[in-house]
Amino acid sequence: MTGIGKKKATIYDLSILSGASPSTVSAVLNGSWRKRRIKEATAQLIQKLANEHGYTTNLQARGLRSSRSGLVGLLLPVHDNRYFSSMAQSFEAQVRSRGQCPLVVSACRDPEEERQVVETLISYSIDELFIAGATDPDGVHKVCEKAGLKHVNIDLPGTLAPSIISDNYEGARMLTQAIVERALEDGPLSPDDLYLFGGRNDHASHERIRGFRDVKRASLGADPDVCIQPTGYSPAMTARAFEAFYEGHGKLPRAFFVNSSINLEGLMRFLAVHPHETFADIIVGCYDYDPFGSFLPFPVFMIRQDSEAMITKGFAILDADRRPPITHLVRPTIVPPRTALIGPLDALKDIE
Amino acid sequence: MTGIGKKKATIYDLSILSGASPSTVSAVLNGSWRKRRIKEATAQLIQKLANEHGYTTNLQARGLRSSRSGLVGLLLPVHDNRYFSSMAQSFEAQVRSRGQCPLVVSACRDPEEERQVVETLISYSIDELFIAGATDPDGVHKVCEKAGLKHVNIDLPGTLAPSIISDNYEGARMLTQAIVERALEDGPLSPDDLYLFGGRNDHASHERIRGFRDVKRASLGADPDVCIQPTGYSPAMTARAFEAFYEGHGKLPRAFFVNSSINLEGLMRFLAVHPHETFADIIVGCYDYDPFGSFLPFPVFMIRQDSEAMITKGFAILDADRRPPITHLVRPTIVPPRTALIGPLDALKDIE
DNA sequence: AGTTATTGCACCATCGATTGTGCAAAAAAG
DNA sequence: CTTTTTTGCACAATCGATGGTGCAATAACT
């Protein structure tokens, strides 16, 4: 606590105080002192002084010298969503446990912004980058490669870097199967009663739509194109699609698959302006898990993607010597309606 | 695109290429060249070369030299929650628009971790820090002060630094009023029918409890202590409190106030293991807004805190010359049940 | 033409830590 | 009591950018 308000102590200050040279101080404080054959007593003296003066390493200086920063980046489409925010939470925990510092940023699904944001991260000499849900993973890849930055794709695959994604096809099959079965409990289901909303022209959407259509065709016999409504990822556009369907049919489809919790927000917007009867008997599947979404006043089957496993796998890949641009699938799990899963929050100490 | 795989270009490389000195290159690239009376032609030449070689400033070097980093920190309790994740989203947008780089980290409501995390941020020479929902704002303040780091508290106030918080008392009054009125529509409400769950020993909880009790006493005549159940902020503890009440009464309170959406997750856990009749007629108020929470199968009044305004105010304070440790209140708004508000996501370009 | 102002830029120290190298002093070996 | 080895540390270059200072060359004045 010595030195309130004064400038931060540096190795030069400690050098003077201890009588040792700056390089000795540096070695002691970064742990390389045994290798440098510094006497134990010297080390202890310096460490005592460092504590007394609240020394902390200037990481910009270290980073400049070593051209590494201890920062690990995570590029997200958005923060404000339970899937990505829980990914951020897991990411942060794992980065910390590796003694590094997480740097989570979002780029709004805008390819140009994605590249720019990554350029900025590179300017800070980040050591590694997780690219989650990027609209243009390969564009980002090129930026990373030019800077020699190790990176992996999460959630949406690229062709040039290793990717770890949810097994969207299998997940979509499970989810479709679940809502079909549930709908059949209420009576026969015609192909026109089962829709899919949301998603756009990306790998995840394609796979999910493929899984949906395969199961639908197998179980209901037909699979008209009109039942696929890829509205993009915006709640507003999704709401519009529900609105359009409703205008045409006077109701919502009996059962439908929603491509993500962001699209599910679009459904909320629709519900907000329509009476309860409109959706009294709908059955919904949502490819994402949200603890409140699971308790809506109609059955909502959800898919929980294992973002923690994806991050773990991502680090394993980055740690490996060779990093071929292979896509790794992580199996998601299906969550029946009215289920409250425990999440990253439960790791918090809040015993009181 | 010249130089794939090669090291990043520096001002020294451009110095050689252009024939100008490194300092001239530096001045051109950081915009101070007019002030330094560099010829326009020289500047253009250097900028052309910089573009061709994909030059980007090494921000660690700049940061070291100028003892600033361009990083602005936001310390959160957790990411995985709509209130904080939307705060992160607003924060990021505002930081970016100021030409800086956001650094969002969470510290799990652990005072020791809060201080440590901030120490780390300081080691990166961050320029400013927003401390949101800190368990020990004053402890963090001391760490910041020692390092000469400008900072503000958001959401939970400290006594030593300026704070911007939600008007918890007024918000709680509005929310309590709303659920009382709604409950009265279904018949008379006894004081024993109105509970509060969640929160702990912090300023926000105190104010909310105070608002709740004041309105309750005024409108129902009494306000027994047993109706206040501060369970901390964990979903698990909150669920236990609902469970305990249920064991004792065979039902949930007719109406109750939940201190935050994290506590509301505790309610979900309870609901998951109890039949629908258990909560057929409950009326809930939740001090936080969540778009799915608003559509649960019973009326949920919510409070939307204006995190965007808080961040804006935070920057205004940090930009001011004097920063007295005053607490600024930001009025939240009440959100009736079944309401889908638009959020930061709507700023995304997703027209497709 | 001679003097003063202005323009245009180069030089160099600096930020704080890292790391290869060299060299005394102390210890071990002969 | 030498010679060799080991121990313990200091020196100095380096990472890339910044900004104060100084000095030519050119331009603008008497």
Coordinates of N, CA and C in Angstrom, one line a residue, chain B residues 127-197:
Chain B
D127 N -7.7 2.6 -20.1 CA -7.9 4.1 -19.9 C -9.0 4.4 -18.9
E128 N -10.0 3.6 -18.9 CA -11.2 3.9 -18.1 C -11.9 2.6 -17.7
L129 N -12.6 2.7 -16.6 CA -13.3 1.4 -16.1 C -14.7 1.7 -15.7
F130 N -15.6 0.9 -16.1 CA -16.9 0.9 -15.6 C -17.1 -0.3 -14.7
I131 N -17.5 -0.1 -13.5 CA -17.6 -1.2 -12.5 C -19.1 -1.4 -12.3
A132 N -19.6 -2.5 -12.9 CA -21.0 -2.8 -12.8 C -21.4 -3.9 -11.8
G133 N -22.3 -3.6 -11.0 CA -22.8 -4.6 -10.0 C -21.7 -5.2 -9.2
A134 N -20.7 -4.4 -8.8 CA -19.6 -4.9 -8.0 C -20.1 -5.2 -6.5
T135 N -19.6 -6.2 -6.0 CA -20.0 -6.6 -4.6 C -19.3 -5.6 -3.7
D136 N -18.1 -5.2 -4.0 CA -17.3 -4.3 -3.2 C -16.7 -3.1 -4.0
P137 N -17.6 -2.2 -4.4 CA -17.2 -1.1 -5.3 C -16.0 -0.3 -4.6
D138 N -16.1 -0.1 -3.3 CA -15.0 0.7 -2.7 C -13.7 0.0 -2.7
G139 N -13.7 -1.3 -2.6 CA -12.5 -2.0 -2.6 C -11.9 -1.9 -4.0
V140 N -12.7 -2.0 -5.0 CA -12.2 -1.8 -6.4 C -11.7 -0.4 -6.6
H141 N -12.5 0.6 -6.0 CA -12.1 2.0 -6.1 C -10.6 2.2 -5.7
K142 N -10.3 1.6 -4.6 CA -8.9 1.8 -4.1 C -7.9 1.3 -5.0
V143 N -8.2 0.1 -5.6 CA -7.2 -0.4 -6.6 C -7.1 0.6 -7.7
C144 N -8.2 1.1 -8.2 CA -8.2 2.0 -9.3 C -7.4 3.3 -9.0
E145 N -7.7 3.8 -7.8 CA -7.1 5.1 -7.4 C -5.6 5.0 -7.4
K146 N -5.2 3.9 -6.8 CA -3.7 3.7 -6.7 C -3.1 3.8 -8.0
A147 N -3.8 3.3 -9.0 CA -3.2 3.3 -10.4 C -3.6 4.5 -11.2
G148 N -4.3 5.4 -10.5 CA -4.8 6.6 -11.2 C -5.7 6.3 -12.4
L149 N -6.6 5.4 -12.2 CA -7.5 5.0 -13.2 C -8.9 5.6 -13.0
K150 N -9.4 6.3 -14.0 CA -10.7 6.9 -14.0 C -11.8 5.8 -14.0
H151 N -12.7 5.9 -13.1 CA -13.7 4.8 -13.1 C -15.1 5.3 -12.5
V152 N -16.1 4.6 -12.9 CA -17.5 4.9 -12.3 C -18.1 3.6 -11.9
N153 N -19.0 3.7 -11.0 CA -19.8 2.5 -10.6 C -21.1 2.6 -11.4
I154 N -21.5 1.4 -11.8 CA -22.8 1.3 -12.5 C -23.6 0.3 -11.7
D155 N -24.9 0.5 -11.5 CA -25.8 -0.5 -10.9 C -25.7 -0.6 -9.4
L156 N -24.5 -0.7 -8.9 CA -24.4 -0.7 -7.4 C -23.5 0.4 -7.1
P157 N -23.9 1.3 -6.2 CA -23.1 2.5 -5.9 C -21.9 2.2 -4.9
G158 N -20.9 3.0 -5.0 CA -19.9 3.0 -4.0 C -19.9 4.4 -3.3
T159 N -19.1 4.6 -2.3 CA -19.1 5.9 -1.6 C -17.9 6.7 -2.1
L160 N -17.0 6.2 -2.8 CA -15.8 6.9 -3.1 C -15.7 7.3 -4.6
A161 N -16.5 6.7 -5.4 CA -16.4 7.1 -6.8 C -17.8 7.5 -7.3
P162 N -18.0 8.2 -8.4 CA -19.3 8.5 -8.9 C -20.0 7.2 -9.3
S163 N -21.3 7.2 -9.1 CA -22.1 6.0 -9.3 C -23.3 6.4 -10.1
I164 N -23.7 5.5 -11.0 CA -24.9 5.7 -11.8 C -25.7 4.4 -11.6
I165 N -26.9 4.6 -11.0 CA -27.7 3.4 -10.7 C -29.1 3.6 -11.1
S166 N -29.8 2.5 -11.2 CA -31.2 2.5 -11.4 C -31.9 3.1 -10.2
D167 N -33.0 3.8 -10.4 CA -33.7 4.3 -9.2 C -34.5 3.2 -8.7
N168 N -33.8 2.4 -7.8 CA -34.3 1.2 -7.3 C -35.6 1.4 -6.5
Y169 N -35.6 2.4 -5.7 CA -36.7 2.6 -4.8 C -38.0 2.9 -5.7
E170 N -37.8 3.8 -6.6 CA -39.0 4.2 -7.4 C -39.4 3.0 -8.3
G171 N -38.4 2.3 -8.8 CA -38.7 1.1 -9.7 C -39.5 0.1 -8.9
A172 N -39.0 -0.1 -7.7 CA -39.6 -1.1 -6.8 C -41.1 -0.7 -6.5
R173 N -41.2 0.6 -6.2 CA -42.6 1.1 -6.0 C -43.5 0.8 -7.1
M174 N -43.0 1.2 -8.3 CA -43.9 1.0 -9.5 C -44.2 -0.5 -9.7
L175 N -43.2 -1.3 -9.5 CA -43.4 -2.7 -9.7 C -44.4 -3.3 -8.7
T176 N -44.2 -2.9 -7.4 CA -45.1 -3.4 -6.4 C -46.5 -3.0 -6.6
Q177 N -46.6 -1.7 -6.9 CA -47.9 -1.1 -7.2 C -48.6 -1.9 -8.3
A178 N -47.9 -2.2 -9.4 CA -48.4 -2.9 -10.5 C -48.9 -4.3 -10.1
I179 N -48.2 -5.0 -9.4 CA -48.6 -6.4 -9.0 C -49.7 -6.4 -8.0
V180 N -49.7 -5.4 -7.1 CA -50.8 -5.3 -6.2 C -52.1 -5.0 -6.9
E181 N -52.1 -4.0 -7.8 CA -53.3 -3.7 -8.6 C -53.8 -4.9 -9.3
R182 N -52.9 -5.5 -10.0 CA -53.3 -6.7 -10.8 C -53.9 -7.8 -9.9
A183 N -53.3 -8.0 -8.7 CA -53.8 -9.0 -7.8 C -55.2 -8.6 -7.3
L184 N -55.4 -7.4 -7.1 CA -56.7 -7.0 -6.5 C -57.8 -7.2 -7.5
E185 N -57.4 -7.3 -8.8 CA -58.5 -7.6 -9.8 C -59.1 -9.0 -9.5
D186 N -58.3 -9.8 -9.0 CA -58.8 -11.2 -8.7 C -59.4 -11.3 -7.3
G187 N -59.5 -10.3 -6.6 CA -60.1 -10.3 -5.3 C -59.2 -9.7 -4.2
P188 N -59.6 -9.6 -3.0 CA -58.8 -8.9 -2.0 C -57.5 -9.6 -1.7
L189 N -56.5 -8.8 -1.4 CA -55.2 -9.3 -1.2 C -54.7 -9.1 0.2
S190 N -54.4 -10.2 0.9 CA -53.9 -10.1 2.3 C -52.4 -9.8 2.3
P191 N -51.9 -9.2 3.3 CA -50.5 -8.9 3.4 C -49.7 -10.2 3.3
D192 N -50.2 -11.3 3.7 CA -49.5 -12.6 3.7 C -49.5 -13.2 2.3
D193 N -50.2 -12.5 1.4 CA -50.2 -13.1 0.0 C -49.2 -12.4 -0.9
L194 N -48.5 -11.5 -0.3 CA -47.5 -10.7 -1.2 C -46.1 -10.8 -0.6
Y195 N -45.3 -11.5 -1.3 CA -43.9 -11.8 -0.9 C -42.8 -11.1 -1.7
L196 N -41.7 -11.1 -1.2 CA -40.5 -10.7 -2.0 C -39.4 -11.7 -1.9
F197 N -38.9 -12.1 -3.0 CA -37.8 -13.1 -3.0 C -36.6 -12.6 -3.7

